[in-house]
Amino acid sequence: MHYAPAILIGRIVRTLARMRKPGGGSAVPGLVVNKIAPGFLARTLNGFPEGLVIVTGSSGKSTITKMLVAVLRAHGKTVFTNPSTANISQGLTSALLEQASLTGHIDGDIAVLEMDEGHGAYIAGSLTPRVVTLTNVMVDQIDRFHDSEMVQAMLAKIAARATEAVVLNADDQYLQDLAAGVRSPVRVERFGVTTEVLEANPRGLGYAQTATARLPRGEGVLVTRVAGREAEISLPEGDYTVGLPARGTHYAVDAATALGAARQALGTAFRAGLAVAAISSIPAVFGRGEVVSVRGRQVEFVLVQNPASFQLNLDSLEPGTDQILVAIGSDVRDPSYFWPVTTSGLGRVLIASGSKAHEIALQLAYDDVAVDRIESDLGRALDDFLALPEPAVGLKTIIFSADGMRRTRAHLGLATNSEELS
Amino acid sequence: MTQGEPRPLTIVSVLPELLGGNGDAENARVLAQRARWAGQPAEVIPVRSAADLPPQVDAVVVGSGTDAQLNPVRDILLGMADDLRAWATAGIPILAVGTGLELLSWGIELQDGSVVEGLGLVAGRAVPRAARATGDLVVTSKHGRLIGFENHARNFVGAEASALGTVASGIGNGAGAEGVVMGNVIGTHLHGPVLAKNPVLADHLLRAVFAARGTEYVPAERALQIDGIAKAARNQIAVRLGLATE
Ligand SMILES: [Zn+2]
């Protein structure tokens, strides 16, 4: 086959890249293959017998992709998926290279791809996904996407490629508006939460614009109750209790999203009980409320990726938690956009750290949060924080941006788990 | 002033949802907190339409929004144009950031040649830039050096005679000057919590607010401590830009 030389070259480049920089350079071989055989990515992704499912949107992609893959595997499918750090096109090609035979063929019944909305819009034109899943529109880092309309336009471009179904968030007005453009025979599957669930989140769910109406019960996939790490989800097949990888309404919505996507991807083969069991068996997610044991201490990691997830994570912390470290790193170019987040519920933060330590401490101070110490050196901050005796209330809690998380993990020698990153 | 319970300071935050994406609307909270720390009760009143306007106002914050919302936001602002003009004339401090500044000016020229008419409250107009201005912005002003972040698609012309300061690093209005000042109306591209990061500017506005009440603003000890954090944050940016620290 005509892809064989390109694949071989890609593999050689990959090996060389790894020799130069262990663990790094993963996008480079993809870059080379994309140059030599530009059709490789699309041809391979469009070639799975049961098609391609794309998961995209502002937040929740990694968790939903993981849940959906688990559901499909529980239904006996062989699934190709991308590690979420590899969701740009070169990285995707590199991920495909890992598994492709020299003819460009990859074993698998179906592919599930997590796509960054920006890069997804760039490569979507060559893809023919059966199902496109749209999570939500949140205001991302301001220096990356200017505004919600731009995100909506990128998602619309990806959604327009769906051949069978678009799965979307009924509580997100930008996505509801986009649904009007989906033409028969492509179906629209909606997921959402009830009025009660929404009202339990006084600051909303972080969508750039929340729709005024809720999804009626019996239509689509509806989160009817969230309690800790459990949610009640109503499907056309019946009502189910689902175990979540972490507490919080956004994980319940992630589960509903995955169930909606699985219903559309599997069609008549979908078994709700099997799907719910698969989602419930997913282990806690690292960096988003996962509890890990470090140096003999139980520590909870909380990842904040944008103002919405910052607020949701703060609101779901155990009240009165008395040992909190906040680490905001260089990935947050300008922390101004965190200021609409109400941090006063934290009460007291023992250490503000990371390269943006002073910026985040300033915000906390104006929210009347006591900040005991500002320590830009994250390693030192972590060592001192972990050395403290056990907290009186809650767990030792580390709230970090993605960069803070990477540095924390490296400093504490925790296993790399690239699938958890997005 | 009357004895007993004086009316708390009323800080108006104009359209905090539509004009708050960068955290600019939070400057109202910064003013209120610094007043409270100085012993003066204060409240932030979110104003989403002219009907929400309180009878008496001590300071106003107009933040920055998205371009897609320029026209609807301008239409809402038009409904309070007379009030804004009366306050500006009366010397009530108004802080306008980014598109907030642009909408209070003569108008905004868009890339496609169309124009969004402004309220004409301050001199100048916004004109398209070839590339978006995103990055650190350092301004030399009569209040001292101001440091923050800018992220805007347009330059600001016609306000050279009444700028907030001159650009030491970054883009600002686009030709060496930054912002516009008219009495106690201050417009700037320094987005986000500019008043927290640059308390000299906050205290300049608060002195006007307190003076209008016949009292003197003295920053609280608490504010001075927190200003130390802001200074460290500013110095960090200065070092990154190769500028002298304070
Ligand atoms: Zn932008």
XYZ file of C-alpha atoms and ligand atoms in Angstrom:
669
model
C 0.000 0.000 0.000
C 1.129 3.506 -0.720
C 1.185 4.555 2.933
C 3.828 1.995 3.873
C 6.890 4.205 3.223
C 5.360 7.090 5.151
C 4.500 4.840 8.086
C 7.978 3.367 8.138
C 9.552 6.812 8.044
C 7.195 7.971 10.786
C 8.261 5.066 12.982
C 11.932 5.763 12.411
C 11.437 9.437 13.238
C 9.504 8.445 16.368
C 12.337 6.230 17.503
C 14.861 8.984 16.862
C 12.710 11.539 18.670
C 12.532 9.262 21.715
C 16.280 8.675 21.698
C 16.879 12.413 21.741
C 14.324 13.195 24.424
C 12.903 10.253 26.354
C 9.141 10.493 26.631
C 9.033 13.516 24.371
C 8.706 14.460 20.760
C 5.494 12.534 20.257
C 4.044 14.984 17.736
C 7.131 14.959 15.536
C 6.614 11.633 13.706
C 3.011 12.630 13.017
C 4.259 15.862 11.532
C 6.552 13.966 9.201
C 3.850 11.512 8.069
C 1.330 14.323 7.558
C 3.831 15.896 5.187
C 4.645 12.685 3.284
C 1.135 11.178 3.177
C -1.390 13.868 4.022
C -4.376 11.564 3.522
C -3.177 9.030 6.090
C -4.957 10.514 9.094
C -8.374 10.945 7.489
C -8.247 7.693 5.542
C -7.392 5.678 8.631
C -9.889 7.400 10.911
C -12.697 7.047 8.377
C -11.865 3.381 7.824
C -13.189 1.735 11.008
C -16.050 -0.701 10.233
C -18.370 0.862 12.829
C -17.170 4.350 12.144
C -15.821 7.250 14.097
C -17.205 9.047 17.149
C -15.844 12.532 17.935
C -16.051 14.089 21.404
C -15.431 17.842 21.456
C -16.384 21.006 23.335
C -14.884 23.258 25.989
C -14.657 20.911 28.952
C -15.295 17.338 30.043
C -13.852 15.786 26.864
C -11.312 13.502 28.539
C -13.714 12.109 31.113
C -16.486 11.582 28.556
C -14.127 9.916 26.084
C -12.921 7.567 28.793
C -16.502 6.754 29.838
C -17.664 6.195 26.259
C -14.723 3.911 25.492
C -15.520 1.891 28.637
C -19.165 1.539 27.581
C -18.275 0.453 24.048
C -15.728 -2.077 25.332
C -18.344 -3.432 27.758
C -20.489 -4.039 24.696
C -17.707 -6.179 23.226
C -16.308 -3.601 20.809
C -12.626 -3.182 20.035
C -12.061 0.551 20.325
C -9.312 2.762 18.956
C -8.951 5.957 20.975
C -6.415 8.739 21.365
C -4.566 9.660 24.507
C -5.955 13.109 25.112
C -2.554 14.796 25.092
C -2.447 13.732 21.446
C -5.518 15.554 20.240
C -3.805 17.793 17.759
C -3.538 16.375 14.287
C 0.177 15.555 14.386
C -0.236 13.931 17.784
C -3.223 12.003 16.479
C -1.212 10.743 13.538
C 1.526 9.702 15.947
C -1.047 7.833 18.044
C -2.308 6.080 14.926
C 1.257 5.177 13.947
C 1.618 3.328 17.229
C -1.064 0.893 16.142
C -1.111 0.961 12.357
C 0.114 -1.907 10.242
C 2.281 -1.016 7.269
C -0.821 -0.909 5.072
C -2.236 1.848 7.270
C -4.808 -0.503 8.767
C -5.658 -0.444 12.459
C -7.501 -3.245 14.205
C -10.673 -2.040 15.816
C -14.434 -1.949 15.338
C -14.871 1.707 16.127
C -12.810 4.828 16.869
C -13.540 7.360 19.608
C -11.587 10.592 19.336
C -11.324 13.409 21.787
C -10.767 16.593 19.830
C -9.758 20.026 20.924
C -12.360 22.349 19.394
C -9.780 24.510 17.637
C -7.740 21.716 16.109
C -10.877 19.650 15.533
C -12.349 22.364 13.337
C -9.062 22.407 11.422
C -9.026 18.705 10.525
C -12.778 17.963 10.627
C -13.238 18.788 6.951
C -11.618 15.512 5.928
C -13.453 13.321 8.465
C -16.820 11.580 8.233
C -17.768 10.787 11.846
C -20.986 8.849 12.440
C -21.535 10.615 15.753
C -20.320 14.019 16.945
C -20.660 14.723 20.676
C -20.627 18.356 21.838
C -20.021 18.849 25.552
C -20.477 22.570 26.235
C -19.274 26.068 25.408
C -17.333 27.654 28.224
C -15.146 30.732 28.042
C -11.679 29.320 27.670
C -8.424 31.125 28.268
C -8.879 34.551 26.797
C -5.657 34.639 24.841
C -6.597 31.469 23.034
C -10.199 31.846 21.908
C -11.605 35.308 21.912
C -15.160 34.499 22.724
C -17.988 32.018 22.922
C -19.227 32.737 19.398
C -15.864 31.658 18.045
C -16.014 28.396 20.011
C -19.586 27.857 18.822
C -18.536 28.367 15.188
C -15.706 25.850 15.540
C -18.062 23.287 17.093
C -20.643 23.884 14.350
C -17.987 23.091 11.768
C -17.230 19.754 13.458
C -20.924 18.951 14.021
C -21.654 19.545 10.325
C -19.528 16.477 9.523
C -21.771 14.030 11.430
C -23.420 11.452 9.170
C -25.800 9.916 11.737
C -26.152 11.849 14.979
C -25.123 14.930 16.914
C -25.201 14.486 20.694
C -25.399 17.797 22.509
C -25.987 19.562 25.793
C -29.575 20.812 26.077
C -28.659 23.200 28.908
C -26.103 25.033 26.786
C -27.820 27.733 24.724
C -24.966 27.950 22.215
C -25.333 24.228 21.461
C -29.131 24.387 21.381
C -28.841 27.150 18.783
C -26.445 24.972 16.842
C -28.924 22.047 16.915
C -31.290 24.046 14.709
C -28.753 23.677 11.891
C -28.645 19.857 12.038
C -30.529 18.506 9.004
C -32.463 15.233 8.719
C -31.623 12.369 8.519
C -28.915 13.288 11.036
C -30.455 12.868 14.507
C -30.014 15.155 17.501
C -29.651 13.435 20.888
C -29.821 15.737 23.891
C -28.594 15.391 27.449
C -29.101 17.726 30.385
C -30.053 18.204 34.013
C -33.361 18.854 35.775
C -34.343 22.205 37.273
C -33.629 20.772 40.759
C -30.106 19.692 39.807
C -29.400 23.061 38.196
C -30.729 24.933 41.221
C -28.411 22.957 43.496
C -25.576 24.774 41.657
C -26.339 28.405 42.513
C -23.653 29.673 40.168
C -24.840 27.477 37.312
C -22.808 24.867 35.481
C -20.329 27.226 33.880
C -21.789 27.351 30.388
C -21.163 30.618 28.545
C -24.950 30.865 28.228
C -27.353 28.537 30.035
C -30.534 27.681 28.130
C -33.725 28.927 29.791
C -35.652 25.652 29.373
C -34.700 22.229 30.788
C -34.906 18.934 28.919
C -38.212 17.214 29.693
C -38.012 13.790 31.375
C -38.277 11.005 28.827
C -36.530 13.008 26.108
C -32.850 12.197 25.844
C -30.571 11.560 28.816
C -31.404 13.498 31.958
C -29.498 13.868 35.229
C -32.239 13.934 37.867
C -30.195 13.836 41.066
C -26.563 14.176 42.180
C -25.373 13.108 45.612
C -21.638 12.861 46.219
C -20.171 10.357 43.804
C -23.555 9.039 42.686
C -26.075 10.319 40.191
C -29.555 9.319 39.123
C -29.825 9.381 35.357
C -33.054 8.962 33.439
C -32.749 7.333 30.005
C -35.488 6.365 27.557
C -34.612 2.790 28.678
C -35.328 3.581 32.361
C -33.884 5.247 35.460
C -30.421 4.262 36.688
C -27.999 5.036 39.525
C -24.527 5.766 38.162
C -21.264 5.833 40.120
C -19.071 8.831 39.211
C -15.255 9.112 39.088
C -15.462 12.160 41.377
C -18.187 14.122 43.138
C -19.910 17.016 41.449
C -22.642 17.774 38.964
C -20.204 18.127 36.073
C -19.212 14.459 36.376
C -22.886 13.471 36.359
C -23.318 15.513 33.169
C -20.209 13.810 31.726
C -21.817 10.430 32.416
C -25.069 11.548 30.762
C -23.072 12.749 27.751
C -21.267 9.426 27.437
C -24.554 7.532 27.723
C -26.138 9.681 25.008
C -23.136 9.169 22.736
C -23.139 5.421 23.399
C -26.874 5.158 22.598
C -26.230 6.779 19.225
C -23.032 4.870 18.478
C -24.463 1.462 19.403
C -28.059 1.872 18.195
C -30.154 -1.209 18.920
C -27.141 -2.967 20.482
C -27.128 -0.429 23.369
C -27.810 -2.015 26.776
C -28.391 0.648 29.424
C -27.547 -1.583 32.403
C -24.268 -2.635 30.825
C -23.423 0.976 29.995
C -24.158 2.243 33.517
C -22.071 -0.552 35.061
C -19.145 0.295 32.769
C -19.227 3.985 33.727
C -19.582 3.181 37.424
C -16.455 1.007 37.313
C -14.188 3.844 36.092
C -11.586 4.624 38.751
C -11.349 8.094 40.252
C -9.873 10.642 37.891
C -6.406 11.943 38.713
C -6.241 15.648 39.228
C -9.953 16.297 39.535
C -10.873 15.367 43.009
C -8.832 12.170 43.143
C -7.518 11.152 46.524
C -3.963 9.827 46.438
C -1.572 8.637 49.089
C 1.672 10.653 49.085
C 4.429 10.323 51.685
C 1.985 8.585 53.978
C -0.610 11.360 53.672
C -3.997 11.288 51.986
C -4.102 14.204 49.547
C -6.918 15.378 47.299
C -5.932 16.842 43.937
C -8.272 19.329 42.294
C -7.540 20.486 38.737
C -8.862 23.843 37.512
C -8.807 24.428 33.776
C -11.027 27.472 33.376
C -13.156 29.766 35.582
C -16.136 27.424 35.373
C -14.254 24.345 36.532
C -12.517 26.451 39.192
C -15.883 27.514 40.616
C -17.440 24.054 40.396
C -14.450 22.452 42.097
C -14.366 25.040 44.879
C -18.074 24.623 45.473
C -17.721 20.860 45.793
C -14.903 20.937 48.395
C -15.835 19.709 51.838
C -16.808 22.844 53.828
C -14.234 23.851 56.417
C -11.340 22.040 54.746
C -8.435 23.516 56.699
C -5.358 22.554 54.692
C -5.438 23.981 51.187
C -2.603 24.722 48.788
C -3.359 26.602 45.547
C -0.806 26.402 42.718
C -1.391 28.396 39.536
C 1.343 28.017 36.952
C 2.613 29.549 33.759
C -0.101 27.839 31.687
C -2.444 30.547 32.933
C -1.026 33.437 30.922
C -3.136 36.058 32.666
C -5.058 34.998 35.770
C -7.444 37.996 35.454
C -10.126 35.790 34.018
C -10.302 33.809 37.270
C -11.519 36.908 39.124
C -15.245 36.273 38.501
C -14.758 33.034 40.476
C -15.941 33.461 44.068
C -13.213 31.954 46.217
C -14.462 33.197 49.608
C -15.746 29.708 50.479
C -12.141 28.578 50.925
C -11.853 30.652 54.095
C -8.164 30.084 54.516
C -5.391 28.938 52.188
C -2.152 27.800 53.781
C 0.050 28.343 50.737
C -0.394 30.076 47.387
C 2.211 28.764 44.967
C 3.260 28.401 41.351
C 4.626 31.066 39.031
C 1.335 32.998 39.425
C 1.384 32.691 43.232
C 1.103 36.421 43.867
C -1.666 36.914 41.306
C -3.865 34.194 42.782
C -3.048 35.312 46.338
C -4.231 38.803 45.417
C -7.577 37.448 44.247
C -7.948 35.320 47.385
C -7.137 38.329 49.582
C -9.870 40.438 47.954
C -12.286 37.555 48.592
C -11.384 37.770 52.310
C -9.594 34.426 52.144
C -6.676 34.348 54.584
C -3.479 33.419 52.732
C -0.872 32.316 55.267
C 2.060 32.117 52.896
C 3.038 32.879 49.319
C 5.736 30.526 48.085
C 6.487 30.707 44.366
C 8.757 27.647 44.617
C 6.211 24.853 44.200
C 8.590 22.091 45.284
C 9.266 23.810 48.587
C 5.561 24.596 49.014
C 4.633 20.938 48.460
C 7.295 19.631 50.837
C 6.209 21.971 53.631
C 2.520 21.374 52.985
C 2.859 17.591 53.096
C 5.011 17.767 56.226
C 2.182 19.421 58.189
C 0.248 17.176 60.586
C -3.087 15.741 59.459
C -5.809 18.384 58.907
C -8.655 18.791 61.398
C -11.329 19.016 58.692
C -11.293 17.447 55.235
C -8.248 16.191 53.379
C -5.057 17.969 52.507
C -6.248 19.616 49.306
C -4.111 20.832 46.441
C -5.875 22.985 43.861
C -3.787 23.429 40.731
C -3.788 24.524 37.112
C -2.584 21.984 34.536
C 0.976 23.269 34.798
C 0.804 23.131 38.595
C -0.427 19.559 38.286
C 2.429 18.485 36.026
C 5.007 20.033 38.318
C 3.341 18.580 41.401
C 3.319 15.129 39.863
C 6.941 15.399 38.807
C 8.047 16.684 42.204
C 6.206 13.974 44.116
C 7.347 11.255 41.719
C 3.781 10.241 40.896
C 3.269 8.035 37.855
C 2.630 9.842 34.620
C -0.831 9.192 33.354
C -1.151 11.193 30.174
C -4.723 10.041 29.607
C -5.856 12.170 32.515
C -4.627 15.382 30.965
C -6.609 17.481 28.591
C -23.791 64.562 56.726
C -26.578 63.164 58.869
C -25.848 61.385 62.106
C -26.406 57.672 62.668
C -26.177 55.158 59.872
C -24.737 56.755 56.773
C -25.751 55.257 53.450
C -23.172 52.665 52.406
C -21.134 53.484 49.340
C -22.886 52.349 46.187
C -20.506 50.968 43.571
C -22.301 50.183 40.332
C -21.053 47.299 38.199
C -22.545 47.788 34.740
C -23.598 44.537 33.001
C -21.282 42.318 35.092
C -22.162 39.207 33.055
C -21.846 40.744 29.585
C -18.864 42.923 30.531
C -17.038 40.685 32.969
C -15.259 37.998 30.971
C -11.766 39.229 31.796
C -12.581 39.910 35.409
C -12.886 43.660 34.740
C -16.244 43.875 36.506
C -14.479 42.758 39.700
C -12.893 46.193 39.973
C -16.176 47.209 41.624
C -15.446 44.638 44.339
C -11.924 46.003 44.708
C -13.263 49.514 45.381
C -15.915 48.201 47.790
C -13.426 46.034 49.700
C -10.870 48.814 50.101
C -13.620 51.155 51.329
C -14.846 48.527 53.819
C -11.344 47.877 55.071
C -11.089 51.634 55.657
C -14.201 51.420 57.816
C -16.709 52.631 55.243
C -19.575 50.208 54.473
C -19.959 49.695 50.731
C -22.032 47.595 48.394
C -21.686 46.532 44.779
C -24.892 46.908 42.772
C -25.012 44.899 39.549
C -26.885 46.899 36.912
C -28.283 44.923 34.004
C -30.619 47.607 32.625
C -31.415 51.261 33.309
C -34.219 50.053 35.601
C -31.646 48.602 38.023
C -29.896 51.941 38.543
C -29.832 52.965 42.202
C -30.910 56.539 43.073
C -27.466 57.497 44.377
C -24.195 56.285 43.013
C -20.637 56.706 44.334
C -18.582 54.969 41.649
C -19.142 53.049 38.412
C -17.258 50.205 36.727
C -17.826 49.306 33.070
C -15.906 46.197 32.031
C -15.059 44.518 28.747
C -17.134 42.116 26.648
C -17.048 40.184 23.394
C -17.335 41.807 19.974
C -20.441 39.777 19.173
C -22.200 41.579 22.034
C -21.067 45.114 21.122
C -24.387 46.238 19.657
C -26.711 44.741 22.290
C -24.472 46.060 25.086
C -24.364 49.533 23.486
C -28.183 49.495 23.244
C -28.487 48.754 26.969
C -25.873 51.417 27.768
C -27.834 53.957 25.700
C -30.690 53.515 28.157
C -28.402 54.830 30.915
C -26.465 57.355 28.837
C -28.053 60.380 30.551
C -27.219 58.993 33.992
C -23.636 58.184 32.987
C -23.229 61.686 31.578
C -24.665 63.284 34.722
C -22.351 61.228 36.943
C -19.298 62.023 34.830
C -20.119 65.729 34.983
C -20.654 65.513 38.742
C -17.196 64.004 39.180
C -18.384 60.533 40.174
C -15.540 58.116 39.350
C -16.177 55.886 36.350
C -13.689 53.180 35.374
C -14.160 51.809 31.848
C -12.054 48.904 30.600
C -11.505 47.561 27.073
C -14.765 47.486 25.092
C -16.318 49.400 28.012
C -13.983 52.287 27.186
C -14.683 51.889 23.467
C -18.450 52.039 23.989
C -18.173 55.212 26.094
C -16.140 56.862 23.306
C -17.413 58.319 20.015
C -17.639 54.887 18.488
C -16.031 51.680 17.270
C -14.924 51.047 13.699
C -15.096 47.349 12.907
C -12.935 45.330 10.535
C -15.763 45.119 7.968
C -16.047 48.904 7.783
C -19.222 49.182 9.842
C -19.371 51.429 12.904
C -20.869 50.875 16.350
C -21.828 54.336 17.594
C -20.582 54.985 21.106
C -22.112 57.050 23.895
C -19.732 59.954 23.267
C -18.908 60.288 26.938
C -15.144 60.455 26.424
C -12.993 61.662 23.553
C -11.610 59.243 20.998
C -12.727 56.270 18.957
C -11.644 52.684 18.414
C -10.153 51.641 15.073
C -9.187 48.131 13.903
C -5.670 46.795 14.465
C -3.936 44.509 12.009
C -3.300 41.986 14.793
C -4.851 41.590 18.209
C -2.882 43.164 21.083
C -2.421 40.493 23.739
C 0.216 40.682 26.440
C 1.645 42.635 29.333
C 1.027 46.379 29.330
C 3.131 48.806 31.358
C 2.051 52.446 31.572
C 3.856 55.451 32.996
C 1.174 57.655 34.539
C 0.972 60.573 36.943
C -0.211 58.022 39.541
C 2.978 56.027 39.063
C 3.738 52.975 36.954
C 0.674 50.876 36.122
C 1.085 47.236 35.125
C -1.438 44.784 33.766
C -2.541 42.703 30.829
C -4.112 43.885 27.588
C -6.168 41.913 25.083
C -7.915 44.002 22.475
C -8.572 44.024 18.734
C -8.533 47.785 18.207
C -6.429 50.865 18.737
C -7.839 54.002 20.357
C -7.317 57.323 18.553
C -8.280 60.925 19.231
C -7.549 60.935 22.953
C -3.852 61.767 22.788
C -4.301 65.031 24.676
C -5.983 63.361 27.636
C -4.330 59.966 27.943
C -3.995 58.035 31.204
C -0.275 57.709 30.538
C 2.415 56.666 28.111
C 3.218 53.092 27.174
C 6.484 51.749 28.593
C 5.842 48.239 27.269
C 2.980 46.852 25.214
C 0.510 48.434 22.793
C -2.028 50.526 24.749
C -3.914 52.959 22.495
C -1.510 52.022 19.712
C 0.673 55.116 19.228
C 2.556 55.510 22.484
C -0.273 56.656 24.712
C -2.572 54.544 26.849
C -6.134 55.130 27.953
C -8.117 58.275 28.364
C -8.945 60.477 31.347
C -11.777 62.961 31.593
C -12.217 64.320 35.106
C -12.796 61.232 37.218
C -13.656 59.077 34.208
C -10.778 56.723 33.484
C -10.697 54.495 30.429
C -7.966 51.876 29.957
C -6.929 48.714 28.147
C -5.443 47.355 31.394
C -7.958 44.580 31.795
C -8.881 42.328 34.665
C -8.535 43.573 38.246
C -6.462 46.637 37.288
C -7.416 48.398 40.539
C -6.248 45.483 42.714
C -2.978 45.185 40.861
C -2.469 48.972 40.834
C -3.892 50.246 44.128
C -2.598 53.771 43.414
C -5.339 53.991 40.815
C -7.952 52.516 43.164
C -7.021 54.952 45.908
C -7.083 57.884 43.477
C -10.721 57.009 42.735
C -11.545 56.313 46.391
C -10.168 59.692 47.480
C -12.661 61.289 45.067
C -15.461 59.086 46.396
C -14.701 59.903 50.031
C -14.150 63.610 49.294
C -17.628 63.792 47.764
C -18.878 62.632 51.166
C -16.804 65.180 53.007
C -14.427 62.590 54.436
C -10.858 61.634 53.741
C -9.856 58.233 52.429
C -6.971 56.642 54.280
C -6.003 53.143 53.125
C -6.417 50.569 55.874
C -3.466 48.607 57.252
C -5.059 45.520 55.692
C -5.096 47.189 52.268
C -1.430 48.124 52.598
C -0.530 44.512 53.391
C -2.450 43.243 50.394
C -0.863 45.968 48.242
C 2.450 44.258 49.033
C 1.173 41.189 47.163
C 0.143 43.379 44.219
C 3.575 44.991 44.202
C 5.259 41.588 44.083
C 2.994 40.576 41.187
C 3.852 43.798 39.318
C 7.561 43.357 39.971
C 7.445 39.815 38.655
C 6.065 41.134 35.364
C 8.588 43.981 35.329
C 11.460 41.524 35.735
C 10.087 39.374 32.927
C 10.013 42.458 30.696
C 13.503 43.564 31.713
C 12.182 46.677 33.463
C 13.319 48.054 36.799
C 11.470 46.791 39.858
C 9.743 49.104 42.320
Zn -8.628 36.260 22.627
